[in-house]
Amino acid sequence: MQAKSNSSYNIIPAVQVMQDLSITIETLFDLAKQEESLFLIDIPDTVEVYISDRDILGSTKTYRGRQLGGVQEKGELFPIHQDIKFLCIRPSECMPLIHREKIRSKLFIAVGTMHVDGTLELLNTHSYSNRYPDQNLKGFNWFGSFLTYQPALKGQNRPGKHHQPTAEASVSIKIEDLFLTSEDYGKIADRSRETGKDYGRFKVEPWTSTMLIDLNEASTLFFSNNQRSDKAIVKDWFQKKWNNKKVGRDVIEQAVNAILPDDLYSHSDSLEHIGQEILSQYNDYASSALIHINEEAKRHWKDMESNTTRNRLAKRDTMISEFVEKGLTRKLAGAASTIIRPDASR
């Protein structure tokens, strides 16, 4: 996925951030919360946005480290300036998207405008009133809110100071609708590198090749928290990851099949054939194929390290046959034999 418009624009889709950093949606929201970042969404045509100098969001909320005031009535509402193109929402308010396809909101802590050079300016109610003095909003406090309402009826004058909107209208928000500023993206990327990659319960061991690490990472990235990511997106992720590894198309396509949850892959083995002791070491969303691949990699590594094999990895045909015995298709078994090969043996 590309940046929202021109590459010089400083906003990046949240989905792209997750793919670039190989992090889950939950990790993205957690890192964004730590960095006090705000997510941006386009203002849909189905609503009009108004500013109020009353704290509708509540006394426990903060804006970039500043404690907000107590709950008050809405007070008088004013339509926002036409330059405003974005609404801003906190990571904590996005958290339900971990388990739901969409959320709805009609209260927003800030708005955003994009300058001609592509730079962004985020404004709370106080900075907004200073930014647009022609609207006679001087003196708005830090604690106001931006609210969404149904548009004025066709033919009516746009509601103003003496024509207050009455019908609230919430905005539907999906993960695909969220954007981050490039500045916040950089902060989240730095924080992600500090905390490491997310594999869930899976632990990287000496027997884990780089490609096998990627396989387990993708499982968490695309299928944890009941996610059902599109196969095309997963395939694109592997292609970018393995672009310099000189692997064929079949390996990439079978890597996708290897991590598909069992109910999405018709050739999957039953988890009942895997012992509970082994299952307890893996994530609940790990496919039976992925578990078999990890376990076989571990076994072949131990055999290679033993004196009897003279530090040689089993032959490819041998590994393929053993994978097929575990219930993998021959194509997936061939890809798995490539994926588990130790980096030093490539």
Short mmCIF file of C-alpha atoms in Angstrom, two decimals:
data_model
loop_
_atom_site.label_atom_id
_atom_site.label_comp_id
_atom_site.label_asym_id
_atom_site.label_seq_id
_atom_site.Cartn_x
_atom_site.Cartn_y
_atom_site.Cartn_z
CA MET A 1 0.00 0.00 0.00
CA GLN A 2 1.28 3.43 -0.92
CA ALA A 3 1.23 6.62 1.12
CA LYS A 4 -2.08 8.41 1.02
CA SER A 5 -1.49 10.66 -1.95
CA ASN A 6 1.78 12.09 -3.18
CA SER A 7 4.94 10.59 -1.68
CA SER A 8 5.89 14.05 -0.40
CA TYR A 9 2.82 14.04 1.85
CA ASN A 10 3.70 13.22 5.41
CA ILE A 11 0.98 10.70 6.23
CA ILE A 12 1.26 6.92 6.12
CA PRO A 13 -1.58 4.37 6.29
CA ALA A 14 -1.67 2.42 9.55
CA VAL A 15 -1.88 -0.83 7.56
CA GLN A 16 1.37 0.06 5.80
CA VAL A 17 3.03 0.83 9.15
CA MET A 18 2.05 -2.63 10.42
CA GLN A 19 3.47 -4.28 7.30
CA ASP A 20 6.67 -2.24 7.24
CA LEU A 21 7.44 -2.88 10.90
CA SER A 22 6.05 -6.43 11.01
CA ILE A 23 3.85 -5.66 14.01
CA THR A 24 0.31 -6.61 14.92
CA ILE A 25 -2.57 -4.18 15.18
CA GLU A 26 -2.45 -4.51 18.98
CA THR A 27 1.26 -3.70 19.04
CA LEU A 28 0.72 -0.71 16.76
CA PHE A 29 -1.89 0.78 19.08
CA ASP A 30 0.27 0.08 22.13
CA LEU A 31 3.36 1.73 20.60
CA ALA A 32 1.29 4.69 19.37
CA LYS A 33 -0.11 5.12 22.88
CA GLN A 34 3.40 5.08 24.37
CA GLU A 35 4.48 7.78 21.91
CA GLU A 36 1.29 9.82 22.53
CA SER A 37 0.57 9.68 18.81
CA LEU A 38 -2.77 10.47 17.23
CA PHE A 39 -4.34 8.63 14.30
CA LEU A 40 -5.81 10.66 11.46
CA ILE A 41 -8.90 9.89 9.41
CA ASP A 42 -10.33 11.71 6.41
CA ILE A 43 -13.45 13.73 7.16
CA PRO A 44 -16.22 11.85 5.33
CA ASP A 45 -18.73 13.70 3.17
CA THR A 46 -21.54 12.35 5.34
CA VAL A 47 -20.77 14.63 8.28
CA GLU A 48 -19.99 18.23 9.12
CA VAL A 49 -17.55 19.01 11.91
CA TYR A 50 -18.11 21.61 14.62
CA ILE A 51 -15.91 22.96 17.39
CA SER A 52 -17.01 23.40 20.99
CA ASP A 53 -15.05 24.96 23.83
CA ARG A 54 -16.58 22.54 26.31
CA ASP A 55 -14.87 19.34 27.43
CA ILE A 56 -17.13 16.60 26.07
CA LEU A 57 -14.40 13.97 26.32
CA GLY A 58 -14.08 13.90 30.09
CA SER A 59 -11.72 14.86 32.88
CA THR A 60 -9.56 11.72 32.68
CA LYS A 61 -8.40 12.41 29.12
CA THR A 62 -5.09 13.93 28.10
CA TYR A 63 -3.79 15.57 24.97
CA ARG A 64 -0.06 14.96 24.42
CA GLY A 65 0.66 14.92 28.13
CA ARG A 66 -1.76 17.68 29.21
CA GLN A 67 -4.56 16.76 31.59
CA LEU A 68 -7.93 17.89 30.34
CA GLY A 69 -10.66 19.53 32.40
CA GLY A 70 -13.94 18.21 33.76
CA VAL A 71 -17.08 17.24 31.86
CA GLN A 72 -19.23 20.19 30.79
CA GLU A 73 -22.18 20.84 28.52
CA LYS A 74 -21.61 21.23 24.78
CA GLY A 75 -22.13 24.99 24.74
CA GLU A 76 -22.26 26.86 21.46
CA LEU A 77 -20.99 25.12 18.32
CA PHE A 78 -19.11 26.64 15.37
CA PRO A 79 -18.44 25.01 11.98
CA ILE A 80 -14.75 24.31 11.35
CA HIS A 81 -12.70 26.04 8.68
CA GLN A 82 -12.77 24.54 5.19
CA ASP A 83 -8.99 23.96 5.33
CA ILE A 84 -9.47 21.21 7.91
CA LYS A 85 -9.26 17.81 6.20
CA PHE A 86 -8.64 15.32 9.02
CA LEU A 87 -10.09 14.22 12.34
CA CYS A 88 -7.74 12.90 15.05
CA ILE A 89 -8.42 9.97 17.35
CA ARG A 90 -6.39 8.50 20.21
CA PRO A 91 -4.87 4.99 20.09
CA SER A 92 -6.86 4.03 23.19
CA GLU A 93 -10.08 4.82 21.33
CA CYS A 94 -8.94 2.58 18.45
CA MET A 95 -8.31 -0.46 20.66
CA PRO A 96 -11.71 -2.09 19.92
CA LEU A 97 -10.48 -2.52 16.32
CA ILE A 98 -8.30 -5.34 17.61
CA HIS A 99 -11.43 -7.47 17.90
CA ARG A 100 -13.95 -5.63 15.72
CA GLU A 101 -14.10 -4.72 12.05
CA LYS A 102 -15.07 -1.11 12.73
CA ILE A 103 -15.81 1.41 15.45
CA ARG A 104 -17.85 4.61 15.48
CA SER A 105 -17.08 7.99 17.01
CA LYS A 106 -18.59 11.47 17.00
CA LEU A 107 -16.17 13.18 19.39
CA PHE A 108 -12.58 13.99 18.41
CA ILE A 109 -9.77 15.56 20.37
CA ALA A 110 -8.09 17.34 17.44
CA VAL A 111 -8.22 18.04 13.72
CA GLY A 112 -5.60 18.33 11.02
CA THR A 113 -4.83 20.48 8.00
CA MET A 114 -2.33 19.79 5.25
CA HIS A 115 -0.26 22.63 3.79
CA VAL A 116 0.63 22.94 0.12
CA ASP A 117 4.10 21.49 0.77
CA GLY A 118 2.55 18.33 2.23
CA THR A 119 3.33 19.11 5.87
CA LEU A 120 0.66 18.50 8.48
CA GLU A 121 -0.56 20.65 11.31
CA LEU A 122 -2.61 19.07 14.11
CA LEU A 123 -4.79 21.39 16.15
CA ASN A 124 -6.68 21.03 19.40
CA THR A 125 -9.47 23.53 20.13
CA HIS A 126 -7.10 26.06 21.67
CA SER A 127 -4.53 26.02 18.88
CA TYR A 128 -7.35 25.93 16.33
CA SER A 129 -8.80 29.18 17.72
CA ASN A 130 -5.37 30.82 17.40
CA ARG A 131 -4.86 29.40 13.91
CA TYR A 132 -8.15 30.81 12.60
CA PRO A 133 -8.68 34.14 14.37
CA ASP A 134 -11.19 35.22 11.72
CA GLN A 135 -13.73 32.85 13.26
CA ASN A 136 -13.78 34.95 16.45
CA LEU A 137 -12.95 31.97 18.64
CA LYS A 138 -10.20 33.65 20.64
CA GLY A 139 -10.16 32.38 24.20
CA PHE A 140 -11.21 28.78 23.49
CA ASN A 141 -9.69 26.56 26.15
CA TRP A 142 -7.46 23.50 25.85
CA PHE A 143 -10.29 21.22 26.80
CA GLY A 144 -12.78 21.60 23.98
CA SER A 145 -13.80 19.00 21.43
CA PHE A 146 -14.65 18.55 17.78
CA LEU A 147 -18.03 16.98 17.09
CA THR A 148 -19.63 15.53 13.96
CA TYR A 149 -23.19 16.27 12.87
CA GLN A 150 -25.40 15.54 9.91
CA PRO A 151 -24.85 18.04 7.07
CA ALA A 152 -27.27 20.91 6.67
CA LEU A 153 -30.14 20.18 4.32
CA LYS A 154 -29.59 21.09 0.69
CA GLY A 155 -30.56 24.69 0.04
CA GLN A 156 -30.05 25.78 3.63
CA ASN A 157 -27.34 28.19 4.64
CA ARG A 158 -24.51 26.49 6.47
CA PRO A 159 -25.32 26.55 10.18
CA GLY A 160 -23.42 29.20 12.03
CA LYS A 161 -23.44 30.86 15.37
CA HIS A 162 -27.19 31.30 15.42
CA HIS A 163 -28.11 28.08 13.59
CA GLN A 164 -26.96 25.27 15.79
CA PRO A 165 -26.88 21.69 14.42
CA THR A 166 -29.19 19.25 16.17
CA ALA A 167 -28.64 15.79 14.65
CA GLU A 168 -25.39 14.17 15.70
CA ALA A 169 -23.75 11.79 13.22
CA SER A 170 -21.01 9.33 14.15
CA VAL A 171 -18.14 8.40 11.84
CA SER A 172 -17.48 4.77 10.95
CA ILE A 173 -13.77 3.88 11.30
CA LYS A 174 -11.89 0.78 10.11
CA ILE A 175 -8.19 0.03 10.44
CA GLU A 176 -7.85 0.88 6.72
CA ASP A 177 -9.11 4.41 7.48
CA LEU A 178 -6.33 5.25 9.95
CA PHE A 179 -3.20 7.24 9.08
CA LEU A 180 -0.14 8.41 11.01
CA THR A 181 2.07 11.42 10.46
CA SER A 182 5.55 10.57 9.21
CA GLU A 183 6.92 12.02 12.44
CA ASP A 184 4.86 9.64 14.57
CA TYR A 185 5.69 6.79 12.20
CA GLY A 186 9.39 7.42 12.85
CA LYS A 187 8.88 7.43 16.62
CA ILE A 188 6.87 4.21 16.50
CA ALA A 189 9.49 2.57 14.25
CA ASP A 190 12.23 3.48 16.72
CA ARG A 191 10.20 2.19 19.64
CA SER A 192 9.44 -1.02 17.74
CA ARG A 193 13.13 -1.66 17.10
CA GLU A 194 13.82 -1.13 20.78
CA THR A 195 11.18 -3.63 21.90
CA GLY A 196 11.87 -6.27 19.24
CA LYS A 197 9.56 -8.19 16.94
CA ASP A 198 6.36 -9.87 18.01
CA TYR A 199 6.15 -13.69 17.82
CA GLY A 200 3.62 -14.30 20.56
CA ARG A 201 4.57 -17.44 22.53
CA PHE A 202 7.03 -18.60 19.90
CA LYS A 203 10.69 -18.23 20.90
CA VAL A 204 13.58 -17.84 18.48
CA GLU A 205 16.16 -20.60 19.08
CA PRO A 206 19.49 -21.57 17.45
CA TRP A 207 17.62 -24.01 15.18
CA THR A 208 15.42 -21.24 13.78
CA SER A 209 16.53 -20.06 10.35
CA THR A 210 15.86 -16.48 9.27
CA MET A 211 13.12 -17.64 6.90
CA LEU A 212 11.51 -19.69 9.65
CA ILE A 213 11.62 -16.65 11.95
CA ASP A 214 9.81 -14.73 9.22
CA LEU A 215 7.21 -17.49 8.96
CA ASN A 216 6.40 -17.31 12.67
CA GLU A 217 6.45 -13.54 12.63
CA ALA A 218 3.94 -13.47 9.78
CA SER A 219 1.66 -15.87 11.66
CA THR A 220 1.43 -13.42 14.55
CA LEU A 221 1.28 -10.35 12.34
CA PHE A 222 -1.57 -11.52 10.15
CA PHE A 223 -3.57 -14.05 12.17
CA SER A 224 -3.37 -13.19 15.88
CA ASN A 225 -6.40 -11.73 17.67
CA ASN A 226 -8.76 -13.51 15.26
CA GLN A 227 -7.47 -11.54 12.28
CA ARG A 228 -8.23 -12.98 8.85
CA SER A 229 -5.79 -11.18 6.59
CA ASP A 230 -6.15 -11.45 2.84
CA LYS A 231 -3.76 -13.97 1.25
CA ALA A 232 -2.61 -11.38 -1.29
CA ILE A 233 -1.43 -9.08 1.51
CA VAL A 234 0.44 -11.92 3.22
CA LYS A 235 2.02 -12.97 -0.07
CA ASP A 236 3.16 -9.41 -0.75
CA TRP A 237 4.76 -9.29 2.72
CA PHE A 238 6.76 -12.47 2.05
CA GLN A 239 7.84 -11.22 -1.38
CA LYS A 240 9.28 -8.07 0.19
CA LYS A 241 10.89 -10.01 3.03
CA TRP A 242 12.52 -12.58 0.77
CA ASN A 243 13.28 -10.41 -2.22
CA ASN A 244 17.03 -10.99 -1.88
CA LYS A 245 16.89 -14.69 -0.95
CA LYS A 246 16.43 -15.99 -4.52
CA VAL A 247 13.47 -18.20 -3.66
CA GLY A 248 10.91 -19.22 -6.25
CA ARG A 249 7.28 -18.26 -6.49
CA ASP A 250 6.21 -21.66 -5.13
CA VAL A 251 8.10 -21.12 -1.87
CA ILE A 252 6.37 -17.77 -1.29
CA GLU A 253 2.93 -19.14 -2.15
CA GLN A 254 3.42 -22.16 0.10
CA ALA A 255 4.73 -19.96 2.92
CA VAL A 256 1.31 -18.29 2.90
CA ASN A 257 -0.42 -21.70 3.06
CA ALA A 258 1.89 -22.75 5.91
CA ILE A 259 0.56 -20.08 8.26
CA LEU A 260 -3.10 -20.04 7.25
CA PRO A 261 -5.27 -21.05 10.19
CA ASP A 262 -6.46 -24.64 9.75
CA ASP A 263 -10.04 -23.59 9.04
CA LEU A 264 -8.82 -21.51 6.07
CA TYR A 265 -6.57 -24.18 4.52
CA SER A 266 -8.27 -27.26 3.11
CA HIS A 267 -5.08 -29.40 3.20
CA SER A 268 -4.30 -28.77 6.85
CA ASP A 269 -3.67 -31.58 9.30
CA SER A 270 -5.71 -31.85 12.49
CA LEU A 271 -4.27 -30.34 15.65
CA GLU A 272 -5.50 -33.48 17.39
CA HIS A 273 -2.52 -35.28 15.85
CA ILE A 274 -0.15 -33.00 17.74
CA GLY A 275 0.50 -33.67 21.42
CA GLN A 276 -0.75 -31.22 24.03
CA GLU A 277 2.76 -30.70 25.38
CA ILE A 278 3.87 -29.43 21.97
CA LEU A 279 0.71 -27.37 21.38
CA SER A 280 1.26 -25.54 24.67
CA GLN A 281 4.50 -24.09 23.28
CA TYR A 282 2.74 -22.41 20.37
CA ASN A 283 0.25 -19.61 19.84
CA ASP A 284 -3.44 -20.49 19.71
CA TYR A 285 -3.60 -19.16 16.15
CA ALA A 286 -0.60 -21.19 14.92
CA SER A 287 -1.55 -23.58 12.11
CA SER A 288 -0.84 -27.29 12.34
CA ALA A 289 1.45 -26.92 9.31
CA LEU A 290 3.52 -24.22 11.03
CA ILE A 291 3.85 -26.33 14.17
CA HIS A 292 5.00 -29.36 12.13
CA ILE A 293 7.53 -27.19 10.27
CA ASN A 294 8.95 -25.77 13.50
CA GLU A 295 9.16 -29.17 15.17
CA GLU A 296 10.86 -30.77 12.17
CA ALA A 297 13.34 -27.88 12.01
CA LYS A 298 14.14 -28.43 15.67
CA ARG A 299 14.61 -32.19 15.17
CA HIS A 300 16.83 -31.83 12.10
CA TRP A 301 18.96 -29.25 13.90
CA LYS A 302 19.52 -31.62 16.80
CA ASP A 303 20.41 -34.43 14.40
CA MET A 304 22.82 -32.14 12.56
CA GLU A 305 24.48 -31.15 15.82
CA SER A 306 24.98 -34.76 16.84
CA ASN A 307 28.20 -36.62 16.10
CA THR A 308 26.47 -39.31 14.05
CA THR A 309 25.50 -36.98 11.20
CA ARG A 310 28.87 -35.20 11.02
CA ASN A 311 27.17 -31.79 11.20
CA ARG A 312 25.33 -32.34 7.94
CA LEU A 313 21.69 -31.44 7.38
CA ALA A 314 19.42 -34.18 6.05
CA LYS A 315 19.00 -34.35 2.29
CA ARG A 316 16.18 -32.34 0.76
CA ASP A 317 14.32 -35.44 -0.51
CA THR A 318 14.49 -36.97 2.95
CA MET A 319 13.02 -33.86 4.57
CA ILE A 320 10.26 -33.64 1.96
CA SER A 321 9.24 -37.25 2.58
CA GLU A 322 9.17 -36.68 6.33
CA PHE A 323 7.04 -33.56 5.96
CA VAL A 324 4.60 -35.45 3.72
CA GLU A 325 4.32 -38.11 6.44
CA LYS A 326 3.30 -35.29 8.81
CA GLY A 327 0.39 -34.40 6.52
CA LEU A 328 1.88 -31.59 4.43
CA THR A 329 1.27 -31.53 0.69
CA ARG A 330 4.31 -32.26 -1.44
CA LYS A 331 4.51 -28.63 -2.61
CA LEU A 332 4.34 -27.33 0.96
CA ALA A 333 6.86 -29.96 2.07
CA GLY A 334 9.29 -28.77 -0.62
CA ALA A 335 8.91 -25.15 0.48
CA ALA A 336 9.29 -26.14 4.15
CA SER A 337 12.57 -27.94 3.43
CA THR A 338 13.88 -24.67 1.97
CA ILE A 339 12.52 -22.51 4.78
CA ILE A 340 14.00 -24.52 7.66
CA ARG A 341 17.48 -24.80 6.14
CA PRO A 342 19.95 -23.06 8.52
CA ASP A 343 21.32 -19.79 7.17
CA ALA A 344 24.86 -21.14 7.17
CA SER A 345 23.80 -24.06 4.95
CA ARG A 346 22.31 -21.93 2.16
#
